[in-house]
Short mmCIF file of C-alpha atoms in Angstrom, two decimals:
data_model
loop_
_atom_site.label_atom_id
_atom_site.label_comp_id
_atom_site.label_asym_id
_atom_site.label_seq_id
_atom_site.Cartn_x
_atom_site.Cartn_y
_atom_site.Cartn_z
CA MET A 88 -40.24 30.40 74.44
CA THR A 89 -41.57 32.14 71.37
CA ASN A 90 -40.04 31.62 67.94
CA LYS A 91 -38.54 35.09 68.10
CA GLU A 92 -36.91 34.44 71.46
CA TYR A 93 -35.64 31.09 70.25
CA ILE A 94 -34.11 32.65 67.14
CA GLU A 95 -32.63 35.56 69.06
CA SER A 96 -30.89 33.15 71.47
CA GLY A 97 -28.44 32.36 68.67
CA ILE A 98 -28.91 28.60 69.02
CA LEU A 99 -29.71 28.16 65.33
CA GLU A 100 -26.35 29.71 64.27
CA LEU A 101 -24.60 27.24 66.57
CA TYR A 102 -26.76 24.46 65.15
CA ILE A 103 -25.38 25.24 61.69
CA ALA A 104 -21.83 25.56 63.04
CA GLY A 105 -22.13 22.10 64.59
CA SER A 106 -21.23 23.46 68.00
CA LEU A 107 -24.16 21.92 69.87
CA SER A 108 -24.31 18.63 71.74
CA ASP A 109 -26.19 15.65 70.28
CA ALA A 110 -29.10 16.26 72.64
CA GLU A 111 -29.31 19.93 71.65
CA ASN A 112 -29.14 19.00 67.98
CA LYS A 113 -32.01 16.54 68.44
CA ALA A 114 -34.07 19.19 70.26
CA VAL A 115 -33.53 21.73 67.45
CA TYR A 116 -34.37 19.11 64.83
CA ASP A 117 -37.67 18.28 66.57
CA LYS A 118 -38.60 21.96 66.67
CA LEU A 119 -37.76 22.41 62.99
CA LEU A 120 -40.05 19.52 62.01
CA THR A 121 -43.09 21.32 63.38
CA ASN A 122 -42.05 24.95 62.90
CA PRO A 123 -41.55 26.18 59.36
CA ASP A 124 -40.51 29.68 60.48
CA LEU A 125 -37.59 28.22 62.40
CA LEU A 126 -36.65 26.04 59.43
CA ASP A 127 -36.73 29.08 57.18
CA GLU A 128 -34.37 30.87 59.54
CA VAL A 129 -32.04 27.85 59.57
CA LEU A 130 -31.93 27.78 55.77
CA LYS A 131 -31.00 31.46 55.64
CA ILE A 132 -28.24 31.10 58.23
CA GLU A 133 -26.93 28.07 56.37
CA ALA A 134 -26.98 29.94 53.04
CA ALA A 135 -24.94 32.77 54.54
CA ILE A 136 -22.40 30.38 56.08
CA VAL A 137 -22.08 28.42 52.85
CA GLN A 138 -21.22 31.65 51.05
CA LEU A 139 -18.85 32.83 53.75
CA THR A 140 -16.89 29.59 53.87
CA ALA A 141 -16.87 29.34 50.07
CA ALA A 142 -15.38 32.83 49.95
CA ALA A 143 -12.36 31.49 51.83
CA SER A 144 -11.56 29.13 48.95
CA PRO A 145 -9.06 30.44 46.42
CA SER A 146 -9.85 27.50 44.16
CA ASP A 147 -12.51 26.61 41.64
CA THR A 148 -13.51 23.21 42.95
CA GLN A 149 -16.16 22.25 40.40
CA HIS A 150 -13.77 20.59 37.99
CA LEU A 151 -12.40 18.36 40.75
CA PHE A 152 -15.60 16.32 40.95
CA LYS A 153 -14.37 14.20 38.06
CA ALA A 154 -11.35 13.20 40.13
CA VAL A 155 -13.61 12.37 43.08
CA LYS A 156 -15.73 10.11 40.90
CA THR A 157 -12.65 8.48 39.42
CA LYS A 158 -11.30 7.77 42.89
CA LEU A 159 -14.66 6.27 43.80
CA GLY A 160 -14.78 4.23 40.59
CA LEU A 161 -17.90 6.16 39.53
CA ASP A 162 -16.54 7.35 36.19
CA ASP A 163 -19.60 8.32 34.24
CA LYS A 164 -20.11 6.43 31.02
CA HIS A 165 -19.80 9.45 28.78
CA GLU A 166 -16.32 10.41 29.91
CA THR A 167 -15.00 6.91 30.29
CA LYS A 168 -16.05 6.15 26.76
CA VAL A 169 -14.53 9.26 25.28
CA VAL A 170 -11.34 9.56 27.25
CA PRO A 171 -9.90 6.77 29.37
CA LEU A 172 -11.47 3.70 27.82
CA HIS A 173 -11.72 4.46 24.13
CA GLU A 174 -8.14 5.49 23.48
CA PRO A 175 -6.43 2.58 25.20
CA LYS A 176 -8.97 0.32 23.53
CA THR A 177 -7.93 1.35 20.04
CA ASN A 178 -4.31 1.42 21.08
CA TRP A 179 -4.67 -2.01 22.54
CA LEU A 180 -6.25 -3.23 19.35
CA ALA A 181 -3.53 -1.67 17.26
CA TYR A 182 -0.77 -2.98 19.47
CA SER A 183 -2.24 -6.45 19.63
CA GLY A 184 -2.75 -6.29 15.87
CA TRP A 185 0.89 -5.46 15.34
CA ALA A 186 1.93 -8.05 17.89
CA ALA A 187 -0.19 -10.66 16.12
CA SER A 188 1.30 -9.67 12.75
CA ILE A 189 4.81 -10.00 14.11
CA VAL A 190 4.01 -13.35 15.67
CA LEU A 191 2.37 -14.46 12.43
CA ALA A 192 5.31 -13.26 10.33
CA GLY A 193 7.71 -14.93 12.71
CA GLY A 194 5.65 -18.10 12.51
CA LEU A 195 5.59 -17.99 8.71
CA ILE A 196 9.35 -17.48 8.52
CA TYR A 197 9.82 -20.31 10.95
CA LEU A 198 7.52 -22.56 8.92
CA LEU A 199 9.29 -21.61 5.68
CA ASN A 200 12.62 -22.43 7.23
CA GLN A 201 11.20 -25.68 8.52
CA GLN A 202 9.80 -26.48 5.08
CA ASN A 203 13.11 -25.71 3.39
CA ALA A 204 14.94 -27.81 5.93
CA LEU A 205 12.49 -30.63 5.31
CA LYS A 206 12.88 -30.28 1.55
CA THR A 207 16.64 -30.43 1.92
CA ASN A 208 16.29 -33.45 4.15
CA ILE A 209 13.98 -35.15 1.69
CA GLN A 210 16.39 -34.32 -1.14
CA THR A 211 19.27 -35.69 0.87
CA VAL A 212 17.35 -38.82 1.71
CA LYS A 213 16.30 -39.17 -1.95
CA THR A 214 19.89 -38.73 -3.10
CA GLU A 215 21.07 -41.19 -0.50
CA LEU A 216 18.32 -43.55 -1.56
CA GLN A 217 19.34 -43.17 -5.20
CA GLU A 218 22.95 -43.72 -4.27
CA LYS A 219 21.89 -46.74 -2.27
CA THR A 220 19.84 -47.98 -5.21
CA ILE A 221 22.77 -47.46 -7.53
CA ASP A 222 25.02 -49.15 -5.03
CA ASN A 223 22.52 -51.97 -4.75
CA THR A 224 22.29 -52.26 -8.51
CA LEU A 225 26.05 -52.30 -8.78
CA LEU A 226 26.21 -54.83 -6.02
CA GLU A 227 23.56 -56.94 -7.68
CA GLU A 228 25.46 -56.71 -10.92
CA ARG A 229 28.63 -57.69 -9.19
CA ILE A 230 26.87 -60.58 -7.51
CA THR A 231 25.40 -61.57 -10.84
CA THR A 232 28.81 -61.24 -12.44
CA ALA A 233 30.45 -63.12 -9.63
CA THR A 234 27.81 -65.78 -9.80
CA ALA A 235 28.25 -65.93 -13.55
CA ASN A 236 32.00 -66.01 -13.13
CA LEU A 237 31.66 -68.72 -10.58
CA THR A 238 29.39 -70.68 -12.87
CA GLU A 239 31.87 -70.12 -15.66
CA ALA A 240 34.76 -71.17 -13.49
CA GLN A 241 32.91 -74.23 -12.27
CA LYS A 242 32.03 -75.06 -15.85
CA LEU A 243 35.65 -74.65 -16.87
CA LEU A 244 36.75 -76.73 -13.96
CA SER A 245 34.25 -79.41 -14.87
CA VAL A 246 35.46 -79.21 -18.47
CA ILE A 247 39.08 -79.62 -17.45
CA ARG A 248 38.23 -82.48 -15.13
CA ASP A 249 35.90 -84.19 -17.59
CA LYS A 250 37.53 -87.45 -18.83
CA ASN A 251 35.65 -87.18 -22.09
CA ILE A 252 37.19 -83.85 -22.88
CA VAL A 253 40.42 -83.80 -24.85
CA SER A 254 42.96 -81.16 -24.01
CA ILE A 255 45.08 -79.85 -26.91
CA PRO A 256 47.87 -77.37 -26.20
CA LEU A 257 48.58 -74.95 -29.06
CA SER A 258 52.15 -73.69 -29.05
CA GLY A 259 53.54 -70.42 -30.30
CA GLN A 260 54.70 -70.15 -33.92
CA ALA A 261 57.24 -67.99 -35.76
CA VAL A 262 55.29 -64.75 -35.69
CA SER A 263 54.83 -64.96 -31.91
CA PRO A 264 56.94 -67.68 -30.24
CA GLU A 265 55.79 -66.65 -26.74
CA ALA A 266 52.13 -67.18 -27.61
CA TYR A 267 50.17 -70.19 -26.49
CA ALA A 268 46.61 -71.43 -26.25
CA THR A 269 44.69 -74.50 -25.19
CA VAL A 270 41.71 -76.21 -26.75
CA TYR A 271 39.43 -78.36 -24.59
CA TRP A 272 37.36 -80.39 -26.99
CA ASP A 273 34.12 -81.93 -25.82
CA LYS A 274 33.49 -84.38 -28.65
CA ASN A 275 30.11 -85.47 -27.26
CA ALA A 276 28.81 -81.93 -27.18
CA ASN A 277 30.60 -80.91 -30.40
CA ASN A 278 32.10 -77.95 -28.53
CA ILE A 279 35.56 -76.66 -27.99
CA TYR A 280 36.54 -74.42 -25.14
CA LEU A 281 39.37 -72.24 -26.36
CA ASP A 282 41.64 -70.70 -23.78
CA VAL A 283 43.52 -67.80 -25.38
CA GLN A 284 45.01 -66.38 -22.20
CA GLY A 285 48.47 -66.71 -23.71
CA LEU A 286 47.77 -64.67 -26.86
CA PRO A 287 48.70 -60.99 -27.14
CA GLU A 288 45.85 -58.53 -27.62
CA PRO A 289 45.17 -58.18 -31.33
CA PRO A 290 46.03 -54.82 -32.93
CA ALA A 291 43.22 -52.55 -34.07
CA GLY A 292 41.45 -53.71 -37.16
CA LYS A 293 42.57 -57.31 -36.65
CA VAL A 294 40.89 -60.34 -35.06
CA TYR A 295 41.97 -63.85 -34.21
CA GLN A 296 40.42 -66.56 -36.36
CA VAL A 297 40.20 -70.18 -35.16
CA TRP A 298 40.74 -72.98 -37.60
CA SER A 299 40.06 -76.71 -37.45
CA LEU A 300 42.60 -78.62 -39.51
CA THR A 301 42.82 -82.02 -41.09
CA LEU A 302 46.43 -82.97 -41.68
CA ASN A 303 46.20 -85.43 -44.42
CA PRO A 304 45.40 -83.73 -46.70
CA LEU A 305 45.99 -80.43 -44.97
CA ALA A 306 42.65 -78.60 -45.07
CA PRO A 307 41.54 -75.75 -42.79
CA THR A 308 37.96 -75.17 -41.71
CA SER A 309 37.10 -71.84 -40.08
CA LEU A 310 35.48 -72.11 -36.63
CA GLY A 311 34.91 -68.35 -36.52
CA THR A 312 36.60 -65.18 -35.32
CA ILE A 313 37.15 -64.09 -31.71
CA ASP A 314 35.48 -60.66 -31.94
CA ASP A 315 35.38 -59.64 -28.28
CA PHE A 316 38.84 -60.72 -27.23
CA ALA A 317 39.54 -57.63 -25.12
CA ASN A 318 36.26 -57.77 -23.24
CA ASN A 319 36.42 -61.39 -22.20
CA GLU A 320 38.12 -61.50 -18.85
CA THR A 321 38.54 -65.24 -18.71
CA LYS A 322 39.75 -65.33 -22.27
CA ILE A 323 37.92 -68.62 -22.71
CA PHE A 324 35.60 -68.93 -25.66
CA THR A 325 33.06 -71.63 -26.37
CA ILE A 326 32.97 -72.53 -30.03
CA GLU A 327 30.93 -75.12 -31.89
CA ASN A 328 33.02 -77.74 -33.59
CA ALA A 329 31.43 -80.78 -35.33
CA ASN A 330 34.53 -81.42 -37.46
CA ALA A 331 36.79 -84.40 -37.18
CA SER A 332 39.62 -82.08 -36.28
CA GLU A 333 43.20 -83.30 -36.27
CA ALA A 334 44.72 -80.00 -35.29
CA PHE A 335 43.70 -76.45 -34.26
CA GLY A 336 45.33 -73.25 -35.35
CA ILE A 337 44.82 -69.54 -34.64
CA THR A 338 45.74 -66.88 -37.15
CA LEU A 339 45.50 -63.07 -37.05
CA GLU A 340 43.16 -61.93 -39.78
CA PRO A 341 41.56 -58.65 -40.83
CA GLU A 342 38.25 -57.80 -39.08
CA GLY A 343 35.46 -60.02 -40.35
CA GLY A 344 37.83 -62.94 -40.89
CA SER A 345 39.23 -64.66 -43.99
CA THR A 346 38.13 -67.64 -46.01
CA SER A 347 41.54 -69.28 -45.67
CA PRO A 348 44.19 -68.80 -43.00
CA THR A 349 47.00 -66.35 -43.57
CA MET A 350 49.90 -68.65 -42.77
CA GLU A 351 52.33 -65.76 -42.13
CA GLN A 352 50.12 -64.73 -39.26
CA LEU A 353 49.77 -68.17 -37.63
CA TYR A 354 50.11 -67.52 -33.92
CA THR A 355 49.54 -70.94 -32.39
CA LEU A 356 49.13 -74.44 -33.64
CA GLY A 357 48.60 -77.80 -31.96
CA ALA A 358 47.68 -81.28 -33.11
CA VAL A 359 45.14 -83.55 -31.47
CA SER A 360 47.26 -86.28 -29.91
CA SER A 361 45.32 -89.38 -30.83
CA MET B 1138 -35.50 20.09 44.55
CA GLN B 1139 -35.84 19.80 48.30
CA LEU B 1140 -32.52 19.38 50.07
CA GLU B 1141 -33.95 16.49 52.09
CA THR B 1142 -34.82 14.62 48.89
CA LEU B 1143 -31.38 15.28 47.47
CA VAL B 1144 -29.67 14.00 50.61
CA SER B 1145 -31.92 10.96 50.66
CA GLN B 1146 -31.03 10.16 47.03
CA PHE B 1147 -27.38 10.72 47.83
CA GLN B 1148 -27.69 8.15 50.60
CA ASP B 1149 -29.20 5.79 48.00
CA LYS B 1150 -25.94 6.20 46.03
CA ASN B 1151 -27.48 8.42 43.37
CA GLU B 1152 -24.54 9.97 41.51
CA LYS B 1153 -26.58 12.93 40.23
CA ALA B 1154 -27.61 13.84 43.76
CA PHE B 1155 -23.96 13.44 44.81
CA GLU B 1156 -22.90 15.84 42.09
CA SER B 1157 -25.56 18.37 43.12
CA LEU B 1158 -24.40 18.30 46.73
CA TYR B 1159 -20.80 18.56 45.58
CA LYS B 1160 -21.67 21.65 43.53
CA MET B 1161 -23.42 23.18 46.52
CA TYR B 1162 -20.74 22.53 49.14
CA SER B 1163 -17.35 21.70 47.60
CA LYS B 1164 -16.13 25.28 47.48
CA SER B 1165 -17.24 25.89 51.07
CA MET B 1166 -15.42 22.77 52.21
CA HIS B 1167 -12.34 23.78 50.30
CA GLY B 1168 -12.52 27.24 51.94
CA VAL B 1169 -12.72 25.74 55.42
CA ILE B 1170 -9.93 23.26 54.72
CA TYR B 1171 -7.74 25.85 53.03
CA ASN B 1172 -8.13 28.14 56.03
CA ILE B 1173 -6.67 25.35 58.16
CA VAL B 1174 -3.92 23.90 55.91
CA ARG B 1175 -3.13 27.12 53.94
CA ASP B 1176 -2.05 25.16 50.86
CA ASN B 1177 -4.34 25.16 47.85
CA ASP B 1178 -3.28 21.82 46.36
CA LEU B 1179 -3.34 20.11 49.70
CA ALA B 1180 -6.75 21.66 50.46
CA GLU B 1181 -8.07 20.38 47.13
CA GLU B 1182 -6.78 16.92 47.92
CA VAL B 1183 -8.33 16.90 51.40
CA MET B 1184 -11.61 18.33 50.06
CA GLN B 1185 -11.86 15.50 47.53
CA ASP B 1186 -11.17 13.00 50.29
CA VAL B 1187 -13.95 14.59 52.32
CA PHE B 1188 -16.50 13.96 49.57
CA ILE B 1189 -15.20 10.44 49.06
CA LYS B 1190 -15.58 9.85 52.77
CA ALA B 1191 -19.09 11.37 52.70
CA TRP B 1192 -20.09 9.08 49.81
CA ASN B 1193 -18.68 6.00 51.48
CA ASN B 1194 -20.23 6.87 54.86
CA SER B 1195 -23.47 8.43 53.65
CA ALA B 1196 -25.49 5.92 55.64
CA SER B 1197 -24.11 7.32 58.89
CA TYR B 1198 -25.84 10.65 58.34
CA THR B 1199 -29.24 11.23 59.90
CA ALA B 1200 -31.18 14.47 59.98
CA GLN B 1201 -31.57 14.13 63.77
CA LYS B 1202 -27.85 14.77 64.14
CA GLY B 1203 -28.07 18.07 62.31
CA ARG B 1204 -27.93 19.66 58.88
CA PHE B 1205 -26.28 17.81 56.02
CA PHE B 1206 -24.06 20.85 55.50
CA THR B 1207 -23.03 20.69 59.14
CA TRP B 1208 -22.33 16.98 58.86
CA ILE B 1209 -19.99 17.40 55.89
CA LEU B 1210 -18.51 20.55 57.44
CA ASN B 1211 -17.49 18.44 60.45
CA ILE B 1212 -15.88 15.85 58.20
CA ALA B 1213 -13.97 18.61 56.39
CA ARG B 1214 -12.69 20.33 59.52
CA ASN B 1215 -11.62 17.04 61.09
CA ALA B 1216 -9.87 15.92 57.90
CA ALA B 1217 -8.03 19.24 57.63
CA ILE B 1218 -6.97 19.21 61.29
CA ASP B 1219 -5.82 15.56 60.91
CA LYS B 1220 -3.73 16.71 57.97
CA THR B 1221 -2.03 19.44 59.99
CA ARG B 1222 -1.13 16.84 62.62
CA SER B 1223 0.62 14.59 60.10
CA LYS B 1224 4.40 14.49 60.29
CA ALA B 1225 4.85 15.51 56.66
CA PHE B 1226 2.65 18.54 57.17
CA LYS B 1227 4.45 19.61 60.35
CA ASN B 1228 7.80 19.33 58.57
CA SER B 1229 6.70 21.50 55.66
CA LYS B 1230 4.68 24.06 57.62
CA LYS B 1231 6.55 24.71 60.82
CA ASN B 1232 5.04 28.08 61.43
CA LEU B 1233 1.39 28.08 60.51
CA GLN B 1234 0.13 31.59 60.12
CA ALA B 1235 -2.03 32.68 62.97
CA ASP B 1236 -4.11 34.59 60.40
CA PHE B 1237 -7.85 34.32 60.46
CA PHE B 1238 -10.11 33.46 57.56
CA VAL B 1239 -10.63 37.18 56.94
CA ASP B 1240 -7.09 37.50 55.62
CA ILE B 1241 -7.98 34.99 52.95
CA LEU B 1242 -11.20 36.78 52.21
CA GLU B 1243 -9.38 40.08 51.80
CA SER B 1244 -6.80 38.73 49.40
CA ASN B 1245 -9.06 36.25 47.66
CA ASP B 1246 -9.94 37.30 44.12
CA ASN B 1247 -11.26 33.91 43.18
CA LEU B 1248 -14.82 34.59 44.24
CA ASN B 1249 -17.27 33.26 41.69
CA GLU B 1250 -20.97 33.65 41.02
CA GLN B 1251 -21.64 31.26 43.90
CA THR B 1252 -20.21 33.69 46.36
CA ASN B 1253 -21.56 37.17 46.70
CA SER B 1254 -18.18 38.82 46.31
CA ILE B 1255 -19.37 42.38 46.85
CA GLY B 1256 -21.29 41.35 49.94
CA ILE B 1257 -18.36 39.38 51.33
CA LYS B 1258 -15.94 42.26 50.73
CA LYS B 1259 -18.29 44.71 52.41
CA PHE B 1260 -18.75 42.28 55.31
CA VAL B 1261 -15.02 41.84 55.75
CA ASP B 1262 -14.45 45.59 55.63
CA LYS B 1263 -17.05 46.25 58.31
CA LEU B 1264 -16.29 43.17 60.38
CA ALA B 1265 -15.35 43.84 63.93
CA GLN B 1266 -12.52 41.88 65.51
CA LYS B 1267 -14.97 40.28 67.96
CA CYS B 1268 -16.87 38.84 64.99
CA ILE B 1269 -13.76 37.59 63.26
CA GLU B 1270 -12.66 35.58 66.27
CA VAL B 1271 -15.99 33.96 66.99
CA ILE B 1272 -16.77 33.08 63.38
CA GLU B 1273 -13.29 31.69 62.95
CA LEU B 1274 -13.61 29.38 65.94
CA LEU B 1275 -17.23 28.27 65.47
CA TYR B 1276 -17.41 27.82 61.70
CA PHE B 1277 -13.87 27.46 60.43
CA LYS B 1278 -12.33 25.57 63.34
CA GLY B 1279 -15.36 23.65 64.62
CA PHE B 1280 -15.08 24.65 68.23
CA THR B 1281 -17.99 23.76 70.49
CA GLN B 1282 -19.66 26.68 72.21
CA LYS B 1283 -17.93 25.60 75.42
CA GLU B 1284 -14.49 25.50 73.78
CA ALA B 1285 -15.10 28.87 72.15
CA SER B 1286 -16.23 30.26 75.51
CA GLU B 1287 -13.01 29.10 77.14
CA THR B 1288 -10.77 30.21 74.29
CA LEU B 1289 -12.29 33.68 74.07
CA ASP B 1290 -12.78 33.86 77.84
CA MET B 1291 -16.43 34.87 77.72
CA PRO B 1292 -19.67 33.21 78.85
CA ILE B 1293 -21.48 30.82 76.52
CA GLY B 1294 -24.48 33.15 76.41
CA THR B 1295 -22.29 35.99 75.19
CA ILE B 1296 -20.70 33.77 72.54
CA LYS B 1297 -24.17 32.82 71.28
CA THR B 1298 -25.54 36.36 71.05
CA ARG B 1299 -22.35 37.83 69.65
CA ASN B 1300 -22.25 35.13 66.99
CA ARG B 1301 -25.92 35.71 66.25
CA ASN B 1302 -25.25 39.44 65.70
CA CYS B 1303 -22.19 38.76 63.52
CA ILE B 1304 -24.10 36.32 61.30
CA ASN B 1305 -26.92 38.83 61.03
CA GLU B 1306 -24.41 41.38 59.75
CA LEU B 1307 -23.26 38.85 57.19
CA ARG B 1308 -26.82 38.10 56.10
CA ILE B 1309 -27.51 41.76 55.60
CA MET B 1310 -24.41 42.16 53.44
CA LEU B 1311 -25.28 39.03 51.47
CA ASP B 1312 -28.92 40.00 51.31
CA VAL B 1313 -30.06 36.77 52.97
CA LYS B 1314 -32.71 38.24 55.29
#
């Protein structure tokens, strides 16, 4: 079969249409490999069919290639950089930036609150500690006072019980008949312990003054004034007394005391019994 | 560039070669598909799927089986026919027009520089009914020569020569001699 006859048979048009069997296709292909005239004819038929079929398309398909590539994951670098990747990238950055800022701000506020809470706690603890310290100090003072009081009481008790100590009751006189006092005289120690529990509180500007008396002749010797009468809870005062006293008297005198007793203001008086 | 080289590069997953082949054949494939489904958007969707399928199955093409154009044309026709068999398609297009591709060609004003619009119009105007039927079945519907022979009730030899004469007419109009 000549080339012309082969072409005129119409087999090449069917070859392009895909209407031949596999064996026929293979036979045409083998001929085309060795016969450039046949191949040229095939290319022309194909070109005409491509145009004819394209003419049946009411669409411009060129722009759809992008979508094909996208579906295949073949997005070319140029487009992906400009359109789908770049924008979300900046957006993502911006969003994450904002998110980070919010988280940071939230964290800072939280930390500030925590710090304030801690400060308050510390202040509270400090205050409590101070209160505790004050309480402790007060307690210590009380203990000290109590201890001192106890010591005082024990001393008084020992004084009262001491056989060497002479007890002299001082009875109330005309100016204050209800008044009384007691002198405990430790002759060895040259001390008197004066208990003035039974005396009224002296008026302002006045103090009690203690006198040691000899009766024959009657001569008073001042043992001093009781300046802190109001503040002494036990109302027992220790006073030095090296005199050979025969009696003790207490008068109310102006502040600072007097050189001789004001007899009109003699509150208590008592003689040493032996 | 030689078509063989382009196809070979395409089979090596060269995206540039893929794009070149797409430019050459996408409108043709869309035309063939559109002629079958008669819905532009659907035809575009199927056409894209055809090229995706071609890319993914490029290794299955060999020159011994036929022309690359013919290979992708087969994929396109099968994909379009599959689409018309889908339930959704049947529900939306109960009465598919029995029109031939020439009706599209006559009303189609979207012919670009790729298509020789004057030539096509002249061809359509002159086209005899016997040409319309045979071209429709062989190129747009993918009938084998035997199927076309049975459908048109004429011997295979007659189908071949008639088709040959019709395509010659087309080539003259398109100036592809």
